[in-house]
CSV table of N, CA and C in Angstrom, one decimal:
chain,number,residue,atom,x,y,z
A,1,UNK,N,-8.8,-40.6,-39.2
A,1,UNK,CA,-8.6,-40.4,-40.6
A,1,UNK,C,-9.9,-40.8,-41.4
A,2,UNK,N,-10.2,-40.0,-42.4
A,2,UNK,CA,-11.4,-40.2,-43.2
A,2,UNK,C,-11.0,-40.3,-44.7
A,3,UNK,N,-11.0,-41.6,-45.2
A,3,UNK,CA,-10.7,-41.7,-46.6
A,3,UNK,C,-11.9,-41.3,-47.5
A,4,UNK,N,-11.6,-40.9,-48.7
A,4,UNK,CA,-12.6,-40.5,-49.7
A,4,UNK,C,-13.4,-41.8,-50.0
A,5,UNK,N,-12.7,-42.9,-50.3
A,5,UNK,CA,-13.3,-44.1,-50.7
A,5,UNK,C,-13.3,-44.3,-52.2
A,6,UNK,N,-13.3,-43.3,-52.9
A,6,UNK,CA,-13.3,-43.4,-54.4
A,6,UNK,C,-12.0,-43.0,-55.0
A,7,UNK,N,-11.2,-42.3,-54.3
A,7,UNK,CA,-9.8,-42.0,-54.7
A,7,UNK,C,-8.9,-42.3,-53.5
A,8,UNK,N,-7.6,-42.0,-53.6
A,8,UNK,CA,-6.7,-42.3,-52.5
A,8,UNK,C,-6.6,-41.2,-51.5
A,9,UNK,N,-7.3,-40.1,-51.6
A,9,UNK,CA,-7.2,-39.0,-50.6
A,9,UNK,C,-7.7,-39.4,-49.3
A,10,UNK,N,-7.0,-38.9,-48.2
A,10,UNK,CA,-7.5,-39.2,-46.8
A,10,UNK,C,-7.4,-37.8,-46.1
A,11,UNK,N,-8.4,-37.6,-45.2
A,11,UNK,CA,-8.6,-36.3,-44.5
A,11,UNK,C,-8.7,-36.5,-43.0
A,12,UNK,N,-8.4,-35.4,-42.3
A,12,UNK,CA,-8.4,-35.5,-40.8
A,12,UNK,C,-9.8,-35.5,-40.2
A,13,UNK,N,-10.7,-34.8,-40.9
A,13,UNK,CA,-12.1,-34.7,-40.3
A,13,UNK,C,-13.1,-35.1,-41.3
A,14,UNK,N,-14.3,-35.4,-40.8
A,14,UNK,CA,-15.4,-35.8,-41.6
A,14,UNK,C,-15.8,-34.7,-42.5
A,15,UNK,N,-15.8,-33.4,-42.0
A,15,UNK,CA,-16.2,-32.3,-42.8
A,15,UNK,C,-15.3,-32.1,-44.0
A,16,UNK,N,-14.0,-32.3,-43.8
A,16,UNK,CA,-13.0,-32.1,-44.9
A,16,UNK,C,-13.3,-33.1,-46.0
A,17,UNK,N,-13.6,-34.4,-45.6
A,17,UNK,CA,-13.8,-35.4,-46.6
A,17,UNK,C,-15.1,-35.1,-47.3
A,18,UNK,N,-16.1,-34.6,-46.7
A,18,UNK,CA,-17.4,-34.3,-47.3
A,18,UNK,C,-17.2,-33.1,-48.3
A,19,UNK,N,-16.4,-32.1,-48.0
A,19,UNK,CA,-16.1,-31.0,-48.9
A,19,UNK,C,-15.3,-31.6,-50.1
A,20,UNK,N,-14.4,-32.5,-49.9
A,20,UNK,CA,-13.6,-33.1,-51.0
A,20,UNK,C,-14.5,-33.8,-51.9
A,21,UNK,N,-15.5,-34.6,-51.4
A,21,UNK,CA,-16.3,-35.4,-52.2
A,21,UNK,C,-17.1,-34.6,-53.2
A,22,UNK,N,-17.4,-33.4,-52.9
A,22,UNK,CA,-18.2,-32.5,-53.8
A,22,UNK,C,-17.3,-32.2,-55.1
A,23,UNK,N,-16.0,-32.2,-54.9
A,23,UNK,CA,-15.1,-31.9,-56.0
A,23,UNK,C,-14.5,-33.1,-56.7
A,24,UNK,N,-14.6,-34.2,-56.0
A,24,UNK,CA,-13.9,-35.5,-56.5
A,24,UNK,C,-14.6,-36.1,-57.6
A,25,UNK,N,-14.0,-36.1,-58.8
A,25,UNK,CA,-14.7,-36.7,-60.0
A,25,UNK,C,-14.9,-38.2,-59.9
A,26,UNK,N,-14.0,-38.9,-59.2
A,26,UNK,CA,-14.2,-40.3,-59.0
A,26,UNK,C,-15.4,-40.6,-58.1
A,27,UNK,N,-15.5,-39.8,-57.0
A,27,UNK,CA,-16.7,-40.0,-56.1
A,27,UNK,C,-18.0,-39.7,-56.9
A,28,UNK,N,-18.0,-38.7,-57.7
A,28,UNK,CA,-19.2,-38.3,-58.4
A,28,UNK,C,-19.6,-39.4,-59.4
A,29,UNK,N,-18.6,-40.0,-60.0
A,29,UNK,CA,-18.8,-41.2,-61.0
A,29,UNK,C,-19.4,-42.4,-60.2
A,30,UNK,N,-18.8,-42.6,-59.0
A,30,UNK,CA,-19.4,-43.7,-58.2
A,30,UNK,C,-20.8,-43.5,-57.8
A,31,UNK,N,-21.1,-42.2,-57.5
A,31,UNK,CA,-22.5,-41.9,-57.1
A,31,UNK,C,-23.4,-42.1,-58.3
A,32,UNK,N,-23.0,-41.8,-59.5
A,32,UNK,CA,-23.8,-42.0,-60.7
A,32,UNK,C,-24.0,-43.5,-60.9
A,33,UNK,N,-23.0,-44.3,-60.7
A,33,UNK,CA,-23.1,-45.7,-60.9
A,33,UNK,C,-24.0,-46.3,-59.9
A,34,UNK,N,-23.9,-45.9,-58.6
A,34,UNK,CA,-24.8,-46.4,-57.6
A,34,UNK,C,-26.3,-46.1,-57.9
A,35,UNK,N,-26.5,-44.9,-58.5
A,35,UNK,CA,-27.9,-44.4,-58.8
A,35,UNK,C,-28.4,-45.3,-60.0
A,36,UNK,N,-27.5,-45.6,-61.0
A,36,UNK,CA,-27.9,-46.4,-62.1
A,36,UNK,C,-28.2,-47.8,-61.7
A,37,UNK,N,-27.4,-48.4,-60.8
A,37,UNK,CA,-27.6,-49.7,-60.3
A,37,UNK,C,-29.0,-49.8,-59.5
A,38,UNK,N,-29.3,-48.8,-58.8
A,38,UNK,CA,-30.5,-48.7,-58.0
A,38,UNK,C,-31.7,-48.7,-59.0
A,39,UNK,N,-31.6,-47.9,-60.1
A,39,UNK,CA,-32.6,-47.8,-61.1
A,39,UNK,C,-32.8,-49.1,-61.8
A,40,UNK,N,-31.7,-49.7,-62.1
A,40,UNK,CA,-31.8,-51.0,-62.8
A,40,UNK,C,-32.5,-52.1,-61.9
A,41,UNK,N,-32.2,-52.1,-60.6
A,41,UNK,CA,-32.9,-53.0,-59.7
A,41,UNK,C,-34.3,-52.7,-59.6
A,42,UNK,N,-34.7,-51.4,-59.6
A,42,UNK,CA,-36.1,-51.0,-59.5
A,42,UNK,C,-36.9,-51.5,-60.7
A,43,UNK,N,-36.3,-51.3,-61.9
A,43,UNK,CA,-36.9,-51.7,-63.1
A,43,UNK,C,-37.1,-53.2,-63.2
A,44,UNK,N,-36.1,-53.9,-62.7
A,44,UNK,CA,-36.1,-55.4,-62.7
A,44,UNK,C,-37.3,-55.8,-61.8
A,45,UNK,N,-37.4,-55.2,-60.6
A,45,UNK,CA,-38.4,-55.5,-59.6
A,45,UNK,C,-39.8,-55.3,-60.2
A,46,UNK,N,-40.0,-54.2,-60.8
A,46,UNK,CA,-41.3,-53.9,-61.4
A,46,UNK,C,-41.6,-54.9,-62.5
A,47,UNK,N,-40.7,-55.2,-63.4
A,47,UNK,CA,-40.9,-56.1,-64.4
A,47,UNK,C,-41.2,-57.5,-63.9
A,48,UNK,N,-40.5,-57.9,-62.9
A,48,UNK,CA,-40.7,-59.3,-62.4
A,48,UNK,C,-42.1,-59.3,-61.7
A,49,UNK,N,-42.5,-58.3,-61.0
A,49,UNK,CA,-43.8,-58.2,-60.4
A,49,UNK,C,-44.9,-58.3,-61.4
A,50,UNK,N,-44.7,-57.5,-62.5
A,50,UNK,CA,-45.7,-57.6,-63.6
A,50,UNK,C,-45.8,-59.0,-64.2
A,51,UNK,N,-44.6,-59.6,-64.5
A,51,UNK,CA,-44.6,-60.9,-65.1
A,51,UNK,C,-45.3,-61.9,-64.2
A,52,UNK,N,-45.0,-61.9,-62.9
A,52,UNK,CA,-45.6,-62.8,-61.9
A,52,UNK,C,-47.1,-62.6,-61.8
A,53,UNK,N,-47.5,-61.3,-62.0
A,53,UNK,CA,-48.9,-61.0,-61.9
A,53,UNK,C,-49.6,-61.6,-63.1
A,54,UNK,N,-49.0,-61.6,-64.3
A,54,UNK,CA,-49.6,-62.1,-65.5
A,54,UNK,C,-49.7,-63.6,-65.5
A,55,UNK,N,-48.8,-64.3,-64.8
A,55,UNK,CA,-48.7,-65.8,-64.8
A,55,UNK,C,-49.8,-66.4,-64.0
A,56,UNK,N,-50.4,-65.6,-63.0
A,56,UNK,CA,-51.4,-66.2,-62.1
A,56,UNK,C,-52.7,-66.4,-62.8
């Protein structure tokens, strides 16, 4: 069994769940949030590197 992970749907095969995820609005919203979290982390990392560089 392959759960979507973002909604309660469960599928028999990996292929079915991958097709479902293209249509699942909850999965798409989770993808956007993961992307935003990654961008926030990257910005924080760049800013802290700049700040540490200025302190030396």
